[in-house]
XYZ file of C-alpha atoms in Angstrom:
579
model
C 47.889 87.058 147.639
C 48.517 85.424 144.238
C 52.256 85.245 143.591
C 52.116 83.504 140.201
C 49.082 83.785 137.909
C 47.798 81.033 135.600
C 48.064 81.951 131.919
C 50.753 84.539 132.504
C 54.412 84.237 131.604
C 57.230 83.625 134.038
C 60.997 83.325 133.685
C 61.779 82.335 137.276
C 62.169 79.211 139.385
C 61.045 79.434 143.021
C 62.064 77.601 146.187
C 59.903 77.903 149.297
C 62.013 79.391 152.072
C 59.246 79.603 154.655
C 55.471 79.687 154.939
C 52.773 77.821 153.017
C 51.667 78.214 149.411
C 48.970 76.477 147.375
C 48.742 75.654 143.684
C 45.434 76.447 141.981
C 44.287 75.730 138.447
C 41.084 76.777 136.727
C 39.318 73.757 135.251
C 36.333 73.629 132.909
C 33.255 71.982 134.398
C 29.530 71.940 133.643
C 28.937 75.071 135.692
C 31.803 76.919 134.052
C 35.388 77.443 135.109
C 36.107 76.350 138.676
C 39.392 76.993 140.537
C 40.746 73.918 142.313
C 43.636 73.509 144.730
C 46.026 70.912 143.303
C 48.700 70.794 146.007
C 50.407 72.651 148.844
C 54.012 73.820 149.046
C 55.911 74.245 152.312
C 59.546 74.711 153.276
C 59.449 71.476 155.299
C 58.917 69.508 152.081
C 61.737 71.347 150.270
C 59.049 72.502 147.828
C 59.891 74.298 144.608
C 58.070 75.211 141.417
C 58.599 76.876 138.050
C 61.548 74.718 136.968
C 60.326 74.662 133.368
C 60.605 78.450 133.231
C 64.388 78.071 133.498
C 64.396 76.250 130.186
C 61.528 77.502 128.088
C 59.151 80.478 127.870
C 55.534 79.267 128.082
C 52.187 80.292 129.616
C 51.822 79.138 133.212
C 49.516 76.164 133.750
C 48.520 77.086 137.307
C 48.518 79.885 139.864
C 50.425 79.906 143.148
C 48.918 81.727 146.122
C 50.375 82.476 149.544
C 48.306 80.876 152.314
C 50.467 82.363 155.071
C 53.252 84.888 155.243
C 56.337 83.353 153.731
C 59.501 83.725 151.689
C 60.137 82.544 148.124
C 63.682 82.324 146.807
C 63.772 83.294 143.123
C 66.205 82.240 140.381
C 65.730 83.972 137.025
C 66.270 82.170 133.732
C 69.003 84.557 132.620
C 70.949 84.048 135.853
C 70.499 80.280 135.568
C 71.882 80.303 132.024
C 74.825 82.455 133.068
C 75.665 80.040 135.879
C 75.567 77.077 133.518
C 77.608 78.736 130.828
C 80.195 79.926 133.339
C 80.758 76.277 134.254
C 80.809 75.040 130.650
C 82.427 77.804 128.626
C 84.816 75.434 126.856
C 82.456 72.720 125.641
C 84.358 72.082 122.406
C 87.636 71.714 124.306
C 85.914 69.490 126.874
C 84.794 67.089 124.154
C 88.327 66.893 122.784
C 89.888 66.333 126.207
C 87.407 63.582 127.067
C 88.500 61.686 123.951
C 91.994 61.219 125.427
C 92.099 57.822 127.148
C 94.602 59.005 129.736
C 92.250 61.812 130.844
C 88.985 59.869 130.725
C 88.945 59.243 134.481
C 89.083 62.924 135.392
C 85.925 64.703 136.485
C 84.079 67.192 134.285
C 85.092 69.968 136.682
C 88.776 69.037 136.381
C 88.519 68.852 132.595
C 86.735 72.215 132.547
C 89.628 73.827 134.432
C 92.136 72.142 132.124
C 90.229 73.347 129.048
C 90.812 76.931 130.162
C 94.583 76.334 130.011
C 94.704 74.810 126.524
C 96.422 76.943 123.865
C 95.451 76.869 120.184
C 98.440 77.015 117.823
C 98.163 77.156 113.986
C 100.668 75.487 111.649
C 101.016 75.898 107.882
C 101.461 73.137 105.313
C 104.818 71.394 105.720
C 105.684 73.209 108.939
C 107.472 71.188 111.599
C 105.289 70.819 114.679
C 107.750 68.668 116.636
C 111.429 68.392 115.704
C 112.999 64.944 116.055
C 115.693 66.448 118.267
C 113.143 67.889 120.683
C 110.423 66.513 122.909
C 106.767 67.501 122.263
C 105.668 70.469 124.383
C 102.809 68.429 125.836
C 99.553 66.853 124.701
C 98.532 67.894 121.175
C 94.880 67.564 120.113
C 94.299 68.114 116.406
C 91.413 70.547 115.937
C 91.876 70.992 112.196
C 93.827 69.272 109.446
C 96.172 66.281 109.306
C 99.623 65.667 110.772
C 102.265 63.093 109.851
C 104.148 61.506 112.756
C 107.398 59.640 112.126
C 109.174 57.648 114.829
C 111.346 54.601 115.466
C 109.241 51.798 116.932
C 112.297 50.355 118.669
C 112.574 53.552 120.721
C 108.926 53.616 121.825
C 109.281 52.008 125.240
C 106.628 53.786 127.296
C 103.255 52.108 127.777
C 101.315 55.366 127.576
C 101.794 56.157 123.894
C 98.617 54.508 122.638
C 98.085 57.339 120.143
C 101.076 56.056 118.155
C 99.571 52.600 117.806
C 97.552 52.637 114.617
C 96.372 50.055 112.102
C 97.531 52.161 109.161
C 101.159 52.320 110.272
C 103.636 51.915 107.458
C 107.393 51.647 107.225
C 109.234 54.624 105.799
C 112.018 53.674 103.374
C 113.860 56.895 104.168
C 114.441 55.644 107.716
C 116.185 52.373 106.848
C 113.044 50.324 107.345
C 112.925 51.389 110.996
C 110.873 54.537 110.526
C 107.157 54.265 111.197
C 104.789 56.883 109.820
C 101.325 57.512 111.213
C 98.859 60.090 109.948
C 96.521 61.665 112.477
C 93.470 63.698 111.499
C 91.039 66.078 113.177
C 89.915 64.838 116.601
C 93.029 62.690 117.107
C 95.845 63.432 119.520
C 99.459 62.623 120.369
C 102.025 63.481 123.027
C 99.926 62.207 125.944
C 103.004 60.495 127.398
C 104.539 63.897 128.181
C 101.869 64.475 130.850
C 103.451 61.544 132.698
C 106.951 62.941 132.282
C 107.869 60.191 129.799
C 109.947 60.711 126.663
C 110.140 59.241 123.177
C 113.336 59.902 121.245
C 113.589 60.718 117.526
C 109.943 61.599 116.979
C 108.971 64.205 114.401
C 105.593 65.687 113.488
C 104.848 67.662 110.313
C 101.671 69.482 109.247
C 99.921 68.167 106.132
C 97.998 71.201 104.933
C 96.862 73.878 107.363
C 96.664 72.519 110.898
C 95.415 73.826 114.242
C 96.413 72.014 117.439
C 95.212 72.518 120.998
C 98.271 72.117 123.225
C 98.272 71.258 126.927
C 101.669 71.378 128.634
C 102.590 69.189 131.597
C 103.155 72.255 133.776
C 99.636 73.564 133.162
C 98.144 70.117 133.617
C 99.954 69.550 136.919
C 98.747 72.930 138.169
C 95.159 71.623 138.022
C 95.301 67.944 139.010
C 98.869 67.333 140.152
C 101.042 64.503 138.878
C 99.360 62.005 136.577
C 101.949 59.313 137.307
C 100.010 57.857 140.253
C 96.778 57.967 138.265
C 98.427 55.988 135.486
C 99.707 53.358 137.922
C 96.204 52.970 139.331
C 94.903 52.504 135.785
C 97.364 49.690 135.114
C 96.317 47.903 138.293
C 92.663 48.354 137.435
C 93.124 46.978 133.926
C 94.069 43.573 135.223
C 91.220 43.585 137.711
C 88.580 44.655 135.208
C 89.750 42.147 132.622
C 89.051 39.430 135.178
C 85.610 40.895 135.785
C 84.736 40.907 132.115
C 85.902 37.357 131.460
C 84.015 35.712 134.298
C 80.875 33.796 133.534
C 78.178 34.685 135.999
C 76.634 31.562 137.502
C 72.983 31.513 138.452
C 72.364 32.645 141.991
C 70.768 30.477 144.629
C 68.229 32.916 146.037
C 68.039 30.960 149.290
C 71.574 32.193 149.983
C 70.285 35.759 149.912
C 67.421 35.403 152.380
C 69.353 36.993 155.239
C 71.879 38.878 153.141
C 73.464 41.970 154.639
C 75.552 44.606 152.891
C 78.465 43.562 155.100
C 78.532 40.224 153.235
C 79.300 41.995 149.951
C 82.627 43.232 148.618
C 82.249 46.411 146.567
C 84.136 46.027 143.275
C 83.471 49.058 141.098
C 81.018 51.927 140.640
C 79.431 52.203 137.197
C 76.868 54.987 137.516
C 75.807 57.482 140.167
C 73.020 59.980 140.840
C 72.411 62.576 143.532
C 71.748 59.981 146.238
C 72.513 56.567 144.753
C 75.116 54.588 142.863
C 75.126 51.356 140.900
C 78.100 49.043 140.961
C 79.354 45.481 140.980
C 79.685 43.500 144.199
C 81.070 40.083 144.968
C 79.600 37.763 147.557
C 82.315 37.197 150.151
C 84.031 33.827 149.848
C 82.384 33.378 146.458
C 83.042 33.981 142.766
C 79.539 35.309 142.185
C 79.277 38.855 140.847
C 76.049 40.802 141.192
C 74.936 44.368 140.659
C 74.038 46.496 143.658
C 72.058 49.701 143.630
C 72.658 51.440 146.930
C 71.190 54.643 148.297
C 72.952 56.930 150.748
C 70.627 57.387 153.737
C 72.260 60.687 154.581
C 71.709 62.110 151.100
C 68.152 60.751 150.929
C 67.321 62.539 154.162
C 69.104 65.717 153.133
C 67.247 65.858 149.790
C 63.914 64.701 151.204
C 63.698 61.799 148.744
C 62.426 59.031 151.023
C 59.162 58.674 149.107
C 60.877 58.688 145.703
C 63.422 56.040 146.704
C 60.752 53.766 148.152
C 58.669 54.168 144.994
C 61.660 53.267 142.817
C 62.379 50.163 144.885
C 58.763 49.013 144.639
C 58.694 49.599 140.881
C 61.849 47.543 140.385
C 60.403 44.666 142.413
C 57.239 44.713 140.296
C 59.250 44.507 137.055
C 60.780 41.056 137.588
C 59.290 39.712 134.355
C 59.862 42.771 132.187
C 62.383 42.386 129.367
C 65.759 44.050 130.005
C 64.936 44.809 133.644
C 67.121 42.658 135.925
C 65.386 40.665 138.630
C 65.504 42.028 142.172
C 67.083 39.241 144.214
C 66.682 40.944 147.580
C 66.860 44.247 149.424
C 69.069 44.990 152.405
C 70.431 47.875 154.441
C 73.172 48.804 156.867
C 73.873 51.873 158.987
C 74.573 54.185 156.058
C 73.008 52.661 152.934
C 69.858 50.955 151.675
C 70.545 48.499 148.867
C 68.860 46.551 146.065
C 70.635 43.424 144.769
C 70.051 42.828 141.047
C 70.581 39.584 139.158
C 72.854 41.097 136.533
C 76.517 41.788 135.901
C 76.580 45.322 134.527
C 79.431 46.765 132.478
C 78.762 50.474 131.924
C 76.258 53.075 130.792
C 75.574 53.270 127.069
C 77.111 56.737 126.769
C 80.393 55.356 128.135
C 80.977 53.449 124.881
C 79.428 56.036 122.550
C 82.649 58.015 122.124
C 81.908 57.711 118.402
C 78.662 56.809 116.597
C 77.490 53.204 116.306
C 77.037 51.548 112.957
C 73.398 50.869 112.066
C 73.558 47.217 113.109
C 74.612 48.121 116.653
C 72.161 51.016 116.900
C 69.347 48.773 115.657
C 70.202 46.089 118.221
C 70.094 48.577 121.107
C 66.965 50.312 119.822
C 65.141 46.986 119.425
C 65.987 46.085 123.020
C 64.585 49.414 124.206
C 61.407 48.915 122.136
C 60.778 45.533 123.785
C 61.453 46.964 127.245
C 59.131 49.940 126.710
C 56.426 47.680 125.333
C 56.521 45.584 128.513
C 56.672 48.637 130.768
C 53.749 50.343 129.040
C 51.707 47.140 129.229
C 52.358 47.236 132.968
C 51.269 50.867 133.135
C 54.798 52.243 133.626
C 55.829 55.478 131.930
C 59.629 55.146 131.914
C 61.037 58.601 131.016
C 64.591 57.292 131.219
C 65.380 56.492 127.574
C 68.737 58.233 127.372
C 72.307 57.085 126.659
C 73.237 58.488 130.077
C 70.700 56.308 131.909
C 70.518 53.045 129.941
C 73.046 50.426 131.067
C 74.756 47.540 129.278
C 75.643 44.272 130.960
C 78.901 42.458 130.302
C 77.269 40.313 127.612
C 76.307 43.456 125.672
C 72.574 43.542 126.429
C 70.595 46.627 127.447
C 69.557 46.744 131.102
C 67.085 49.186 132.686
C 68.053 49.726 136.316
C 67.223 53.408 136.834
C 63.559 54.090 137.633
C 63.729 57.424 139.431
C 61.937 59.134 136.522
C 59.264 56.460 136.143
C 55.601 56.691 137.060
C 52.748 54.218 137.109
C 49.706 55.407 135.168
C 46.663 53.371 134.049
C 47.535 51.942 130.635
C 43.910 51.406 129.657
C 43.094 55.092 130.133
C 44.470 58.059 128.253
C 45.755 59.467 131.515
C 48.398 62.159 131.526
C 50.941 63.333 134.038
C 52.215 66.890 134.358
C 55.468 66.340 136.236
C 58.478 67.777 134.416
C 60.695 64.742 134.578
C 63.418 63.006 132.575
C 66.738 63.821 130.925
C 66.558 67.380 129.569
C 67.875 66.613 126.066
C 65.305 63.825 125.587
C 62.170 65.644 126.763
C 59.205 65.442 124.402
C 57.483 68.661 123.210
C 54.416 67.980 125.355
C 56.658 67.878 128.444
C 58.528 71.046 127.481
C 55.257 72.873 126.838
C 53.684 71.662 130.071
C 50.674 70.143 128.295
C 50.835 66.893 130.194
C 52.204 63.692 128.690
C 51.764 59.948 128.507
C 53.452 56.886 127.034
C 54.128 58.633 123.701
C 56.846 60.673 125.440
C 58.940 57.496 125.681
C 58.741 56.979 121.907
C 59.978 60.532 121.332
C 62.934 59.789 123.612
C 63.622 56.641 121.576
C 63.895 58.851 118.487
C 66.492 61.065 120.175
C 68.391 57.951 121.299
C 68.558 56.461 117.789
C 69.692 59.823 116.408
C 72.421 60.045 119.066
C 73.615 56.471 118.497
C 73.992 57.102 114.757
C 75.378 60.638 114.906
C 77.044 61.156 118.294
C 75.044 64.320 119.016
C 71.497 65.006 120.173
C 69.053 66.142 117.458
C 68.155 69.424 119.169
C 71.550 70.235 120.638
C 72.397 70.375 124.318
C 70.263 72.506 126.618
C 73.486 73.553 128.384
C 74.773 75.101 125.178
C 71.713 77.027 124.059
C 68.406 78.160 125.474
C 67.025 77.645 121.958
C 67.162 73.872 122.508
C 63.710 73.763 124.088
C 62.237 76.037 121.441
C 63.553 73.607 118.804
C 62.072 70.664 120.692
C 58.681 72.364 120.925
C 58.686 73.000 117.167
C 60.387 69.747 116.179
C 63.224 71.562 114.412
C 66.210 69.321 113.725
C 68.554 68.403 110.883
C 69.070 64.876 109.594
C 72.676 64.105 108.546
C 73.191 62.882 104.991
C 74.993 59.832 106.392
C 71.723 58.374 107.722
C 70.080 55.670 105.648
C 66.699 56.387 104.095
C 65.044 53.982 106.538
C 66.717 55.642 109.536
C 65.616 59.086 108.342
C 62.024 57.916 107.998
C 61.984 56.232 111.416
C 63.532 59.155 113.299
C 61.245 61.639 111.559
C 58.172 59.654 112.597
C 59.385 59.228 116.185
C 60.265 62.920 116.530
C 56.762 63.963 115.507
C 55.589 66.939 117.581
C 51.951 65.824 117.459
C 52.034 62.890 119.847
C 48.865 61.380 118.345
C 50.697 61.044 115.024
C 53.951 59.877 116.607
C 55.053 56.379 115.644
C 54.286 53.982 118.483
C 51.566 56.120 120.051
C 48.822 54.032 118.446
C 50.492 50.724 119.204
C 53.994 49.304 119.215
C 53.368 47.047 116.206
C 53.617 49.974 113.784
C 57.073 50.636 115.206
C 58.200 47.019 115.075
C 57.060 46.750 111.461
C 59.056 49.772 110.317
C 61.550 48.924 107.513
C 64.531 50.025 109.649
C 63.803 47.083 111.959
C 63.495 44.652 109.048
C 65.034 41.306 109.943
C 64.802 41.794 113.711
C 63.594 38.681 115.530
C 61.636 40.346 118.310
C 61.201 37.127 120.277
C 64.958 36.571 120.363
C 65.531 40.189 121.390
C 63.071 39.791 124.267
C 64.748 36.548 125.392
C 68.280 37.991 125.065
C 69.087 35.319 122.482
C 69.681 37.756 119.627
C 73.404 37.916 118.687
C 75.137 40.974 120.125
C 76.938 42.972 117.393
C 80.727 42.645 117.471
C 81.112 46.431 117.678
C 79.260 46.572 121.000
C 81.204 43.653 122.478
C 84.482 45.210 121.370
C 83.659 48.593 122.893
C 82.553 47.047 126.179
C 85.734 44.983 126.338
C 87.836 48.082 125.679
C 85.907 50.008 128.313
C 86.492 47.318 130.928
C 90.196 47.232 130.130
C 90.687 50.999 130.261
C 88.674 51.947 133.329
C 89.351 50.924 136.878
C 87.440 50.433 140.073
C 87.343 54.075 141.033
C 86.213 55.611 137.758
C 83.320 57.181 139.670
C 83.697 58.156 143.297
C 81.877 55.951 145.778
C 79.483 57.316 148.346
C 81.531 57.785 151.474
C 79.872 60.790 153.086
C 80.708 61.673 156.687
C 78.294 59.887 158.993
C 76.399 62.266 161.208
C 73.768 60.797 163.519
C 73.307 57.079 162.820
C 70.209 56.888 164.988
C 68.663 59.747 163.036
C 69.443 58.062 159.706
C 67.911 54.745 160.729
C 64.621 55.911 162.205
C 62.661 57.208 159.190
C 59.363 55.422 158.631
C 60.171 54.568 155.029
C 62.959 52.212 156.127
C 60.436 49.976 157.873
C 59.185 48.916 154.436
C 62.616 48.383 152.907
């Protein structure tokens, strides 16, 4: 029985519950069209298919036929969208809340619950928002307009009033030289100290023009996450620790010391990035000042998700990339009862998106883009399709240089052949049209993703919107429909337009990386210095990394501490023998 027919349309994703199914595709050969079995799906392999149908309506590229009696679990596109939107119904409020330093360590789920409790309050021109004889009601986030805040600096004694610290402060003559006036515009906030139960006396806030504020009271905040006082204390402790981390020079590592290294010899310092079964963080060699980066995989989660083969492939790819620009050298691999680890010769700071709270200037964006170009050039020359060019995936080390440490989306394909792969893989907002349409893709997909990255670095938003916000995102990607802000330079507009070319054969970079390197937007870039990490890092990037290290502590992302079930079961899989 054929369950899914090639050429037809489908709006469902399927998971194999039981039984066996085979994938067939009709291929043109000399004797005409011949059906061929491409692969088999079984419940034992946690098989699933049709994931693209959740995102985009397109003709099916293959048929699926039941070989035995079985069960398929079905998820329709409409239900999938409803689930997503039910979790992210307050995206605009989420963005505003994430801009508040004091709340930046909360999870998306916590912020989503908080966003539901925020009240929007309008104020007219000249209206008093906060009277100097009263305390603010809570945290105020300015959604529209400008407010003028006046306060006495001598009375600001709490350490959690960073919103009042501003370069354009000025003394107010009407307050006997003691009054300080600060103007805050759309996207800014004040009153964050009230969430900690702190007070600032004699503070007044007045609307300048029509103003709309989103207000979060301490009572509503506490109802979701409890008291923020302990969280703030943890932040202060972490600041001192992270400042030490950022100021240390990382000495070269004697690899002979790592020959028999075990995870027990390492002290976990901080987690920087995590996925479904792995996390990347900084570790310190015990009784040493040496800091290294560790990528560790949870054995329990690997087994639960059936990702043994993927993890082993990623480890092998990383080890092969020791001479690729912007890919840190693998010093050694090791494992203990619960984790398998890869030690990297790098001192990472954060993901790129962590410092992209506002757009980069063109100098900083150009520096990062040039580093990615060099890395992709090396990877493609080694036959590696990366599929990880995204601000969420790319990392920065503590010297400000791009580092590629995430290879779960990567695949080795012959670089000398025009070979294509059909796996739907990568970050959804950066997928190229040929991936979205299921036509198969090659190295040109990475250059498309570079175009979305440059756009995001310069604008702070993805060119086609977020797939979580609209199902039209993938239709726009397929058609190449996007708007270029007037703030972009002429050279940036030309570069992005040529990278986001739907026809991959016409896409800049697809016929050779030299056409990309010679583009006017990259004028003045010394590609040799970029490859050798000798190119000066823009001050903006260094400043943002420094601020990030100061404001975020060790536990900004939860570590993998899953309950241990059967240690013997976790340590007997065949893939571990090759670790």
